[in-house]
Short mmCIF file of C-alpha atoms in Angstrom, two decimals:
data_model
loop_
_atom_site.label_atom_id
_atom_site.label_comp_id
_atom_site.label_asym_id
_atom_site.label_seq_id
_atom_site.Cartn_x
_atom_site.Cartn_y
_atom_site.Cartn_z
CA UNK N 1 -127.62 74.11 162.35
CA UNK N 2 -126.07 75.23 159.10
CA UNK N 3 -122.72 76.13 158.92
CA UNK N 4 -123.78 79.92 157.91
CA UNK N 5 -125.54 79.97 160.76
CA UNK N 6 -123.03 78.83 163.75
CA UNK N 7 -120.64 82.07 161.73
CA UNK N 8 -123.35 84.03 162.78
CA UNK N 9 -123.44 83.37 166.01
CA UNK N 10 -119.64 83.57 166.41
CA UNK N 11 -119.38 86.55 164.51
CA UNK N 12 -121.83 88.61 166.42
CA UNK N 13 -120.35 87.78 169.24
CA UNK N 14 -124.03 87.47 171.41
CA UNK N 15 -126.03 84.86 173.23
CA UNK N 16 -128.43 84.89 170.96
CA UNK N 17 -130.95 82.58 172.70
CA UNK N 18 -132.21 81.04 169.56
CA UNK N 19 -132.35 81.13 165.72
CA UNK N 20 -134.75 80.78 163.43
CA UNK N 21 -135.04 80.48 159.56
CA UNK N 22 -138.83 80.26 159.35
CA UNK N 23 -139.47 78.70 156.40
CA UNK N 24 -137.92 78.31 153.23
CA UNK N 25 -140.17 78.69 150.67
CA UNK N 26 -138.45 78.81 147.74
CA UNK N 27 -139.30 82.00 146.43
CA UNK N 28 -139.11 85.70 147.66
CA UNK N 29 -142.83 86.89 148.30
CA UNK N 30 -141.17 90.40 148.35
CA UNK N 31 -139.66 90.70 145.04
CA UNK N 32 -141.84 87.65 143.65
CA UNK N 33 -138.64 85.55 142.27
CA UNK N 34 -137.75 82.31 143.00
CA UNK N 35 -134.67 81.06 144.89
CA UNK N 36 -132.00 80.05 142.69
CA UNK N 37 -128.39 79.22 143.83
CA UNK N 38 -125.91 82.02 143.95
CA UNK N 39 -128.08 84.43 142.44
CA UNK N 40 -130.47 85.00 146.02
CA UNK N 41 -129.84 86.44 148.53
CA UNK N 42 -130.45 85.25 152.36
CA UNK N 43 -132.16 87.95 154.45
CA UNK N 44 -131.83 86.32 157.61
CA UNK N 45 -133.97 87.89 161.07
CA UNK N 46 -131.85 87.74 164.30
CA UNK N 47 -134.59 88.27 167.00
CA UNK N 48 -133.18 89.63 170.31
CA UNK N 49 -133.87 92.14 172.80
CA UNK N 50 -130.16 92.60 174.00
CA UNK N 51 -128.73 92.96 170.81
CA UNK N 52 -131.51 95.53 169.76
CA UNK N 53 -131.01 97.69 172.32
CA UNK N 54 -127.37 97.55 172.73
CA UNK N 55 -127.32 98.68 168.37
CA UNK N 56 -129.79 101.39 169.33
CA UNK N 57 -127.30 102.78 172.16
CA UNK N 58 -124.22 103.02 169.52
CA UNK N 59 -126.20 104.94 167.59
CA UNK N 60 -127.83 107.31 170.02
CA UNK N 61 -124.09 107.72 171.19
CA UNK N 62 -122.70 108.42 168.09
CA UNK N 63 -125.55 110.69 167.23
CA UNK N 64 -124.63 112.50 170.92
CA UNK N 65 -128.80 111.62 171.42
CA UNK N 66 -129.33 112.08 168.29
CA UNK N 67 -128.83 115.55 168.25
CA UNK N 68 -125.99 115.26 165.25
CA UNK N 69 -127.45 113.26 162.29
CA UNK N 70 -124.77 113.99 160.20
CA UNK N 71 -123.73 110.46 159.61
CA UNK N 72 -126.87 108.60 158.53
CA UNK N 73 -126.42 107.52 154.94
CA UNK N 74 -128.00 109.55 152.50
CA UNK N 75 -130.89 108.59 149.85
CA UNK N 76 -129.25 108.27 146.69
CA UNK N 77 -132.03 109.47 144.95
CA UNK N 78 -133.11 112.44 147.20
CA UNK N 79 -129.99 113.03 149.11
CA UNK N 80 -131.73 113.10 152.08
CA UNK N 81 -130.45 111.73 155.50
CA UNK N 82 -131.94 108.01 156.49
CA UNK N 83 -132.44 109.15 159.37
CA UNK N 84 -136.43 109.42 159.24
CA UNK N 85 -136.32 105.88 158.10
CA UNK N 86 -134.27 104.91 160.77
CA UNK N 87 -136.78 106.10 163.24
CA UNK N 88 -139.67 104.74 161.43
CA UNK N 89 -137.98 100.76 161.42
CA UNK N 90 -137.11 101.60 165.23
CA UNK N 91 -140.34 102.13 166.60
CA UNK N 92 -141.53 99.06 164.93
CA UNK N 93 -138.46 97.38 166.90
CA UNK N 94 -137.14 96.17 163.73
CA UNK N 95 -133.11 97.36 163.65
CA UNK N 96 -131.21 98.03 160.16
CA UNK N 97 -127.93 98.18 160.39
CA UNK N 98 -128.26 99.33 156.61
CA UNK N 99 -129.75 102.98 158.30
CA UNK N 100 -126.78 103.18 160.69
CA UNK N 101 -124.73 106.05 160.78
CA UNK N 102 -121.21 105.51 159.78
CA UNK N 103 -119.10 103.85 162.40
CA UNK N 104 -116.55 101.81 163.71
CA UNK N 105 -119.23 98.96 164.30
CA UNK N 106 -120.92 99.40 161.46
CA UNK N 107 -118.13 98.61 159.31
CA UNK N 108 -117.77 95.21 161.69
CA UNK N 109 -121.16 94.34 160.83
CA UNK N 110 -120.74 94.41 156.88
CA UNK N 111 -117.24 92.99 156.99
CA UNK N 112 -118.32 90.20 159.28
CA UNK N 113 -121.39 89.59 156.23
CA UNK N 114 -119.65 90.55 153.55
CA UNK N 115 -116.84 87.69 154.26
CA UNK N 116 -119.79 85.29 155.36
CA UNK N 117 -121.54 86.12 151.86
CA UNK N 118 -118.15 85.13 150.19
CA UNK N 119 -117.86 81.96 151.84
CA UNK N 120 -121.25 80.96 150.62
CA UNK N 121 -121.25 82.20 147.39
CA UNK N 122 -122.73 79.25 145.69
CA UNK N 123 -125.58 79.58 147.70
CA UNK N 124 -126.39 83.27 148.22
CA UNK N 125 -125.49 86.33 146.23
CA UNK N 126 -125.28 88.08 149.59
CA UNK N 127 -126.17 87.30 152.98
CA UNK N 128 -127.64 90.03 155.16
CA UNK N 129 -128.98 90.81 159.02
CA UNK N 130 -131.46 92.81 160.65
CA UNK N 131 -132.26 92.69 164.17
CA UNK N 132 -135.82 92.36 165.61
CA UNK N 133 -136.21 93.31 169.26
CA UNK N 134 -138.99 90.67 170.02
CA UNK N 135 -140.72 87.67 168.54
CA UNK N 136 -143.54 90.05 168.44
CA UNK N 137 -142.43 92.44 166.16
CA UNK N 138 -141.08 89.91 163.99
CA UNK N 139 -144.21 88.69 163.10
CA UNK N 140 -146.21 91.93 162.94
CA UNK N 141 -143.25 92.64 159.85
CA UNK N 142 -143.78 89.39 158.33
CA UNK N 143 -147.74 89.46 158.42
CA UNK N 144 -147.63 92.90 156.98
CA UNK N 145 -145.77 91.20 153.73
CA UNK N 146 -147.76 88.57 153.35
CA UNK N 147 -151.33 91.09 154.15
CA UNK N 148 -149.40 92.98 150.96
CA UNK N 149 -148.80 90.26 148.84
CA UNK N 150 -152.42 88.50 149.09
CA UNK N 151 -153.32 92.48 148.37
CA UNK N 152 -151.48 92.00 144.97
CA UNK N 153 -149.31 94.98 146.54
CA UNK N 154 -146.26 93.81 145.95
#
């Protein structure tokens, strides 16, 4: 296992029960680039149930049940609360911590990332997480790219 990834398991601080980087293909199929060192990024899919739902209970209690959105980020462009987006990735099971509202734990998240992206800097420009409740959904995201990309989509 790569160093990178035994700091993420540390650093979240769950029994993750496995980890996978499916395949590296050398190129992004999203943004159609290739990988090249220190200038990518590594987008990396944690897939587990526990830490999915216990993310989704911080936020519902620090939106009181969601009944205070206040601190969901805004859309820079339409300064608009993420919080429709938020929704939208949850009931695909997929869990940003990018749509968080602002919180204690949130800040742990990109700090623990953040200093992981630093130490890897040669590699990756930046190293991010999301959280996938179940295998399942994890592939119903990643077949929807690649449905998109052989629809010259993206």
């Amino acid at each position: 296992m790569a160093d990178y990834m035994k700091g993420i398991d540390v650093g979240i601080d769950n029994n993750i029960p496995h980890h996978e980087i499916v395949r590296k293909i050398g190129q992004s199929i999203y943004k159609s680039s290739t990988f090249s060192p220190g200038d990518s990024d590594l987008d990396i899919a944690i897939i587990s149930n526990e830490l999915f739902i216990r993310c989704s209970e911080i936020v519902f209690y620090k939106t009181k049940g969601f009944q205070d959105i206040r601190d969901f980020p805004l859309n820079k462009e339409s300064n608009r609360s993420k919080f429709a987006q938020y929704k939208n990735c949850i009931s695909k099971g997929i869990f940003r911590p990018d749509l968080m509202p602002y919180c204690p734990e949130k800040e742990d998240w990109f700090s623990f990332f953040n200093k992981l992206s630093q130490n890897y800097r040669c590699l990756f420009k930046s190293i991010n997480a999301g959280i996938y409740q179940s295998q399942c959904f994890f592939e119903i995201k990643q077949s929807d790219v690649i449905e998109k990309y052989r629809e010259g989509v993206i």
